[in-house]
Short mmCIF file of C-alpha atoms and ligand atoms in Angstrom, two decimals:
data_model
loop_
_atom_site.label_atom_id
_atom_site.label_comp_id
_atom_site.label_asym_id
_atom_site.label_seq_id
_atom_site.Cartn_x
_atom_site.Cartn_y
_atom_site.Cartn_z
CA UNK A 8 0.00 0.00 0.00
CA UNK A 9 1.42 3.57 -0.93
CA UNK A 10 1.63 6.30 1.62
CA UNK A 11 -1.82 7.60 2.73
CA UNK A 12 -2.17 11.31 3.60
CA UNK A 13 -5.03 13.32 5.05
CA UNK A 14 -4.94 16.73 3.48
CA UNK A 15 -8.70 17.30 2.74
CA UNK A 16 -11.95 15.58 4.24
CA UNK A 17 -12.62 14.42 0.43
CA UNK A 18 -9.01 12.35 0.64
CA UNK A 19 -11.67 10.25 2.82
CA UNK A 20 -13.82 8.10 0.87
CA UNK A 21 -17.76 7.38 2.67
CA UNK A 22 -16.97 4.33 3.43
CA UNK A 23 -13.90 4.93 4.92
CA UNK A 24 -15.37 7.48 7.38
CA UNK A 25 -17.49 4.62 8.21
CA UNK A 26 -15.12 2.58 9.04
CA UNK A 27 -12.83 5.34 10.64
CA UNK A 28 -15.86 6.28 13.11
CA UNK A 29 -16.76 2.43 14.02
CA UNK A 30 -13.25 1.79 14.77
CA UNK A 31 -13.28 5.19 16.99
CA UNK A 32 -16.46 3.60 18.77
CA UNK A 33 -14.88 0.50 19.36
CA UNK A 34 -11.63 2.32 20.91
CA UNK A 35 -14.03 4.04 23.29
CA UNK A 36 -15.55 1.00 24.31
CA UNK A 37 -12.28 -1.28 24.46
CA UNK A 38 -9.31 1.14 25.29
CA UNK A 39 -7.28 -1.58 26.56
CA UNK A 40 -7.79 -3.63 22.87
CA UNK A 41 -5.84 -0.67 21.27
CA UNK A 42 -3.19 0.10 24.12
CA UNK A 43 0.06 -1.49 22.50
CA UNK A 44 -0.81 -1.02 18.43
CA UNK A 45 1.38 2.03 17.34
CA UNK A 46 4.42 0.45 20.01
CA UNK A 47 7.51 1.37 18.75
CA UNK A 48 6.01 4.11 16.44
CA UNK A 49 6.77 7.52 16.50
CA UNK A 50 4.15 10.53 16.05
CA UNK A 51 5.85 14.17 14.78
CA UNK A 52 3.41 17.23 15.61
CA UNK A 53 4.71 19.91 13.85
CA UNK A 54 2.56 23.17 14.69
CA UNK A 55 3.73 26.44 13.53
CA UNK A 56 0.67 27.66 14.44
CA UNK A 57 -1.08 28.04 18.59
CA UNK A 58 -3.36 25.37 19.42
CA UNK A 59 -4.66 23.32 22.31
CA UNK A 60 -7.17 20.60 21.37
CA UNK A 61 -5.38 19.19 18.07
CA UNK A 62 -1.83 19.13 19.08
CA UNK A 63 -2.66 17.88 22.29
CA UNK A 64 -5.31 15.23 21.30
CA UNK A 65 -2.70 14.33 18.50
CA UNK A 66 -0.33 13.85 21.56
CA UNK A 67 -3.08 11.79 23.80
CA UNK A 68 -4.17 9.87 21.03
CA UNK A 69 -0.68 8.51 20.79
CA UNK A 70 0.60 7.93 23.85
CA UNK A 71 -2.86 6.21 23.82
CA UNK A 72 -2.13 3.62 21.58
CA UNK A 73 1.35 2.89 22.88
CA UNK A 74 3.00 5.01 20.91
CA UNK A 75 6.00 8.26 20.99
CA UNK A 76 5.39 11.73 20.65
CA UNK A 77 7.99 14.35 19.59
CA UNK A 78 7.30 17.85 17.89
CA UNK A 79 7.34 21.64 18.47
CA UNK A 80 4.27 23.61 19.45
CA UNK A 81 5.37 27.13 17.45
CA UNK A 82 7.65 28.18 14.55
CA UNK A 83 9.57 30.08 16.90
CA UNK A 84 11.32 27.60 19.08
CA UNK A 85 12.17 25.22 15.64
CA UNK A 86 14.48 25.94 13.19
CA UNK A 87 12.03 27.90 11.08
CA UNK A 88 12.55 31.36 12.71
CA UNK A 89 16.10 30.63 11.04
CA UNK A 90 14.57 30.61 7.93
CA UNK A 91 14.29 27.18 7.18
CA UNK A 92 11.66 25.59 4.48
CA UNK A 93 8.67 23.76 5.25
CA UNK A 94 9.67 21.38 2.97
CA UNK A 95 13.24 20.68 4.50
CA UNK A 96 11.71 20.57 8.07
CA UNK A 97 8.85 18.05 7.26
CA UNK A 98 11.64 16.12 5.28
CA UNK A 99 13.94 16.27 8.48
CA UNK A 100 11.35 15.13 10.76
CA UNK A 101 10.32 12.05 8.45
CA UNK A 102 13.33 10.91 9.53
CA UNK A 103 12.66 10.65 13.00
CA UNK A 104 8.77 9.77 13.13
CA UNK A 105 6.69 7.11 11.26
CA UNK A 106 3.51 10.08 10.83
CA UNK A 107 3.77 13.75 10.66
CA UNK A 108 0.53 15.77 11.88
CA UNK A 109 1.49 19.40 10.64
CA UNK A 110 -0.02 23.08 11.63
CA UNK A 111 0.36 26.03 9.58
CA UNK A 112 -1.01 29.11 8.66
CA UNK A 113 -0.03 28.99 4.89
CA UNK A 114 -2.99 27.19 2.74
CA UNK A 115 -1.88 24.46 0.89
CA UNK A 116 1.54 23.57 3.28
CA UNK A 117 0.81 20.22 4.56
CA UNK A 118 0.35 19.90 0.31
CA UNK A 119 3.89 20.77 0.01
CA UNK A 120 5.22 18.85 3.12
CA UNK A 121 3.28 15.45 1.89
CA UNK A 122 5.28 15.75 -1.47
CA UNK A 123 9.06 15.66 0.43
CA UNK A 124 8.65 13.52 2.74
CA UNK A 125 7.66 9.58 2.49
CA UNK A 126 5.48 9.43 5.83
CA UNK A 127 2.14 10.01 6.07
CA UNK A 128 1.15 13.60 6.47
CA UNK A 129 -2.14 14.51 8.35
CA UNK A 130 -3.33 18.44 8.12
CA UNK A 131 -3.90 19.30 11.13
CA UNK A 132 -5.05 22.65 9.94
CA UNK A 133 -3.87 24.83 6.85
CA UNK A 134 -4.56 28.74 7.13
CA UNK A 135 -8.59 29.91 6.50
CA UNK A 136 -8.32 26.11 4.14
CA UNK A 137 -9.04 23.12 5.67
CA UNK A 138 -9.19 21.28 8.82
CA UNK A 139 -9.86 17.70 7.90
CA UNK A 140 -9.48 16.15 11.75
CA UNK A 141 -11.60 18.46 13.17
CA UNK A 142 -14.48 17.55 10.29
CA UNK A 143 -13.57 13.68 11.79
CA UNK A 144 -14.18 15.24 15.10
CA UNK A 145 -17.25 16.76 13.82
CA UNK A 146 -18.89 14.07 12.44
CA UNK A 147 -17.70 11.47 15.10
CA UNK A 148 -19.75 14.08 18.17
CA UNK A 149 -22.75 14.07 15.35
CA UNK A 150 -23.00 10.62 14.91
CA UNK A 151 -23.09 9.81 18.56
CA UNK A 152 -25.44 12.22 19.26
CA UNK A 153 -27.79 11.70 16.92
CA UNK A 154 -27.44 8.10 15.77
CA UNK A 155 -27.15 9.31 11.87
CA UNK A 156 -25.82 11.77 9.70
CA UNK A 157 -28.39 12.10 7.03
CA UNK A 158 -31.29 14.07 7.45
CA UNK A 159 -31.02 16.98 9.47
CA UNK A 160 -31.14 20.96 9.63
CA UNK A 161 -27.44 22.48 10.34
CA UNK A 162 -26.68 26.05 11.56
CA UNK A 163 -23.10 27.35 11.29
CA UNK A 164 -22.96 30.71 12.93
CA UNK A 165 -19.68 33.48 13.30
CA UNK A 166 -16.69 33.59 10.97
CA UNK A 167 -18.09 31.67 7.82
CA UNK A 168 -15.76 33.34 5.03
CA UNK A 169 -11.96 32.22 7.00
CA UNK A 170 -13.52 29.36 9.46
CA UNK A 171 -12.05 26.33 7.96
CA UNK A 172 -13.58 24.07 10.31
CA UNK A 173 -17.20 25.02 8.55
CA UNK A 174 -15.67 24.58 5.04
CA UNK A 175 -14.84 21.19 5.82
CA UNK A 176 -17.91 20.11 7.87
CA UNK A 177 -19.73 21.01 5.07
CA UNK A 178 -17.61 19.72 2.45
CA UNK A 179 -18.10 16.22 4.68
CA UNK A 180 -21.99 16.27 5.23
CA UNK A 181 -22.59 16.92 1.49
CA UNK A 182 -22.10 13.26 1.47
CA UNK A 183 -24.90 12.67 3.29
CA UNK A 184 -28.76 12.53 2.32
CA UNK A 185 -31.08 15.86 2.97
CA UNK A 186 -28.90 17.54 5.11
CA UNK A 187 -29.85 21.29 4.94
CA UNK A 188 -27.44 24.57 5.92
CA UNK A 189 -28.38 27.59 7.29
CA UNK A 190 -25.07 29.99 6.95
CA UNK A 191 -25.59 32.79 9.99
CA UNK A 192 -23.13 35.45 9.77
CA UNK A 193 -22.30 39.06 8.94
CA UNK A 194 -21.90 40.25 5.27
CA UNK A 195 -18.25 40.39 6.23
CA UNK A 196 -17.92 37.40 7.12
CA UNK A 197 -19.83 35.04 4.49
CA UNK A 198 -19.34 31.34 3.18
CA UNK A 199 -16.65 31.62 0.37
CA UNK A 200 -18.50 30.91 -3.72
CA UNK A 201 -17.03 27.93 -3.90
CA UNK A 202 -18.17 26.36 -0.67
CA UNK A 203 -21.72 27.86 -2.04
CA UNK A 204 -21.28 26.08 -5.48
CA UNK A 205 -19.83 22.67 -3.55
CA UNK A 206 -23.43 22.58 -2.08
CA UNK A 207 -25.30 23.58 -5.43
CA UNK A 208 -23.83 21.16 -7.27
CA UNK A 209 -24.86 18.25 -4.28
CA UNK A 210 -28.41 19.60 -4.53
CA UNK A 211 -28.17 20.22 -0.82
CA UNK A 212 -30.76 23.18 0.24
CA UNK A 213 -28.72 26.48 2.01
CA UNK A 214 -29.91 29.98 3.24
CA UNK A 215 -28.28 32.89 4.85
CA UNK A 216 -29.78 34.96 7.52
CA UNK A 217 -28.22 37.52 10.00
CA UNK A 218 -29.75 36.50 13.08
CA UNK A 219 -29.20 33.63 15.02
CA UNK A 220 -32.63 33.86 16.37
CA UNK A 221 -34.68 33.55 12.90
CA UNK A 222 -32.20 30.67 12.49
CA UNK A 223 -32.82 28.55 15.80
CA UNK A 224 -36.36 27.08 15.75
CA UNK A 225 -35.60 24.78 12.93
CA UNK A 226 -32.21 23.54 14.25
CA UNK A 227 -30.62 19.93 14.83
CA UNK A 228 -27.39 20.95 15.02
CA UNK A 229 -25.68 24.95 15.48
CA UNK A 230 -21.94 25.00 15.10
CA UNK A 231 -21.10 27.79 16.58
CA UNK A 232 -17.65 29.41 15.44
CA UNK A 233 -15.07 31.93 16.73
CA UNK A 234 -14.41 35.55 14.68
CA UNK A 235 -11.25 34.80 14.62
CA UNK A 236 -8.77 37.88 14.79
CA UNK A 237 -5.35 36.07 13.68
CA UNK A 238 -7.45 36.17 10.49
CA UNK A 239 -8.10 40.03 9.73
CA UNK A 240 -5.57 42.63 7.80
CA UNK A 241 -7.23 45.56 10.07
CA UNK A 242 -7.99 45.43 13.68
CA UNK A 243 -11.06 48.00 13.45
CA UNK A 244 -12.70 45.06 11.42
CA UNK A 245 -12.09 42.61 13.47
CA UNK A 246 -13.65 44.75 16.67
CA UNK A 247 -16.46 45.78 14.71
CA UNK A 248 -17.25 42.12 14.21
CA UNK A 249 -15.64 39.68 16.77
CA UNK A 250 -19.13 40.12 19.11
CA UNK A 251 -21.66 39.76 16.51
CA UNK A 252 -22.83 36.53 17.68
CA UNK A 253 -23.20 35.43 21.57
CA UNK A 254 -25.52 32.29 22.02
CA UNK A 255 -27.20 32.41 25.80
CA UNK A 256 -30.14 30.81 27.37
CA UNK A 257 -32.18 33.06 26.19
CA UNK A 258 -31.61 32.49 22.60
CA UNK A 259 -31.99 29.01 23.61
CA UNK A 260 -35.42 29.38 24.52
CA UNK A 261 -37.24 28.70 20.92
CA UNK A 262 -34.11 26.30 20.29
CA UNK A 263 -35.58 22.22 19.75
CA UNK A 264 -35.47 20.20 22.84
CA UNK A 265 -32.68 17.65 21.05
CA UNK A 266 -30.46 20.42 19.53
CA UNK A 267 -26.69 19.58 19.96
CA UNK A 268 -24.72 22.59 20.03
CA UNK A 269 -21.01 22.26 18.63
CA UNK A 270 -18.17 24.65 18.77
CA UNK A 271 -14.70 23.73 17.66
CA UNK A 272 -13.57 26.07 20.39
CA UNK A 273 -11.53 27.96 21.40
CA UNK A 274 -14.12 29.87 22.42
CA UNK A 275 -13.94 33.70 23.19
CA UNK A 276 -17.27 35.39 23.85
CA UNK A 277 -19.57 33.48 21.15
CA UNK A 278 -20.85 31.10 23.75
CA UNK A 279 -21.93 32.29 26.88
CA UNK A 280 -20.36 29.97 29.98
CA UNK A 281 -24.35 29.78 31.12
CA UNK A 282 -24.43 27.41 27.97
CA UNK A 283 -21.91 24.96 29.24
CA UNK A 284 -24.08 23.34 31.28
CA UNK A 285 -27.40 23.21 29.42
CA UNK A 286 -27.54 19.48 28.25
CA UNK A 287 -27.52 20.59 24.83
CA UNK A 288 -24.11 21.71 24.90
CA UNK A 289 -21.92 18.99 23.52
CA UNK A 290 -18.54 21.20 22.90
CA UNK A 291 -16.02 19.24 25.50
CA UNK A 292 -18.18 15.83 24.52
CA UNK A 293 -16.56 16.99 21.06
CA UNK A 294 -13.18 17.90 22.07
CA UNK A 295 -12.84 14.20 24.10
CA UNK A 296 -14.00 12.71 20.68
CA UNK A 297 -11.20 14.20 18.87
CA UNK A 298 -9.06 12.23 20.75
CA UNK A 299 -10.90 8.78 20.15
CA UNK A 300 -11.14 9.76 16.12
CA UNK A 301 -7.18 10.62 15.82
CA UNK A 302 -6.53 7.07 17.27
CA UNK A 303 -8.48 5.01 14.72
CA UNK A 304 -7.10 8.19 12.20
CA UNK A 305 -3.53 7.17 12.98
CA UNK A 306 -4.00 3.65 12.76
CA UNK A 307 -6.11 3.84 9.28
CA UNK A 308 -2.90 5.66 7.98
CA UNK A 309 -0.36 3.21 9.54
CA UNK A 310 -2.42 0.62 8.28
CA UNK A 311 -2.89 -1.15 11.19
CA UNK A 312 -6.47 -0.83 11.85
CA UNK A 313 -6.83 -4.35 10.80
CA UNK A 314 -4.36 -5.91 13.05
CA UNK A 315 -6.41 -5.32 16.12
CA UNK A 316 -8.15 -8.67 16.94
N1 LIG B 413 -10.44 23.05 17.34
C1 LIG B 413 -9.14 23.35 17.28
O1 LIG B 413 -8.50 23.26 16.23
O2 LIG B 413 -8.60 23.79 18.47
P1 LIG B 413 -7.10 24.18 18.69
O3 LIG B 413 -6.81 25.40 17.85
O4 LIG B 413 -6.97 24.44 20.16
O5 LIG B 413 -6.25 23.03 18.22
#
């Protein structure tokens, strides 16, 4: 078998996913089935961008699975603030790990990285591009919570136009039968065309409204999203805009009984704390389940998912 990368959620067939989120199930249920597989493996996390939840989920899933860990959590303390490539780091650190899961805020790196070195590369977020293992995440929390993936209203609210966790959620549920979108944000801040034409061309039904509160009635699912600043040119913007959105109990009040609210967090002010412990909020539910799907990720790409008995 050749060297299997995860840029994109589309490198993913459906099936696949299938298979990736039964195998995730069955690691939550048997941990100790899955405690030795990736011994004498070696997991590089190379993030030249901030983050909590992937790097360190990255890091958990490994060590769960028996596995080593080595890495750098920001350009500055690797040999990159000396000028150094992408491609001659990622090439450098292939030679000490057996899987690379890279961070950066250039679209289209891990691209670049995945064509110099010869171990898998997973994209563990690219810029305002893609974030294919938090779409896993995603649909891992969705499936749990509501036993399917196919038929269901979805809100995505806040920074539509550089979020790349909504691009690839809804690159991913397009897959899916008679799932609709309703895209809540500013006029700033809208869904890219092309994520627009993706969903035209799958027949899948989309509208866009301001308000979260025209938006919630109707709702199975509201991914809620952070303005995020490291995004904007101009700081005035990014004021104007970063508290457009704050979902409390009040706005919860006309919300269905079974909503599951999502947020890739971090979260800043979108999400009032009040939320956190309204049943319907399933955010840290969703960060734990990022661990579980980068377990069965990494052993789909080391190819030993079928070597657990
Ligand atoms: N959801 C997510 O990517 O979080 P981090 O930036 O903390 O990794």
């Amino acid at each position: 078998m050749g060297i299997r990368n995860l840029i994109n959620i589309t490198d993913l067939g459906t099936d696949e996913l299938f298979q990736m989120m039964n195998l995730a199930d069955d690691i939550i249920e048997n941990p100790s089935k899955y405690s030795e597989t990736c011994r004498g493996k070696t997991l590089g996390t190379l993030f030249f961008e901030p983050s909590t939840r992937t790097r360190l989920s990255f890091t958990a899933a490994m060590m769960e699975l028996g596995g080593n860990v080595l890495g750098f959590s920001e350009a500055a303390s690797s040999s990159a603030a000396k000028g150094e490539s992408v491609s001659d780091t990622v090439r450098t650190v292939g030679c000490y790990s057996h899987i690379i899961a890279m961070r950066h805020p250039k679209e289209g790196a891990p691209v670049v990285a995945a064509d110099r070195t010869t171990v898998p590369i997973i994209n563990a977020g690219d810029g305002g591009h893609f974030h294919p293992t938090q779409t896993l995440t995603d649909l891992l929390t969705i499936r749990r919570e509501k036993k399917r993936l196919d038929n269901m209203v979805i809100g995505v609210c806040g920074d539509l136009k550089f979020g790349r966790t909504v691009h690839s959620l809804i690159g991913a549920m397009l897959r899916y039968e008679n799932i609709e979108f309703v895209l809540i944000s500013p006029v700033e801040l809208k869904i890219p065309q092309y994520v627009k034409d993706a969903m035209d061309k799958a027949n899948a039904k989309w509208t866009e409204v301001r308000t979260l509160e025209e938006a919630m009635p109707r709702l199975d699912i509201l991914y809620m999203t952070r303005v995020q600043k490291e995004r904007f040119f101009n700081e005035e913007d990014y004021i104007r805009l970063k508290d457009t959105y704050v979902l409390d109990l009040k706005k919860l009040e006309v919300a269905k009984k079974d909503l599951t609210i999502l947020h890739p967090l971090p979260r800043v002010t979108e999400i009032s704390t009040a939320v956190d412990d309204d049943p319907r909020a399933k955010y840290f539910e969703q960060a734990l389940c990022g661990k579980y799907i980068r377990m069965a990720l990494i052993l789909t790409l080391l190819g030993l998912d079928k070597e657990v008995k």
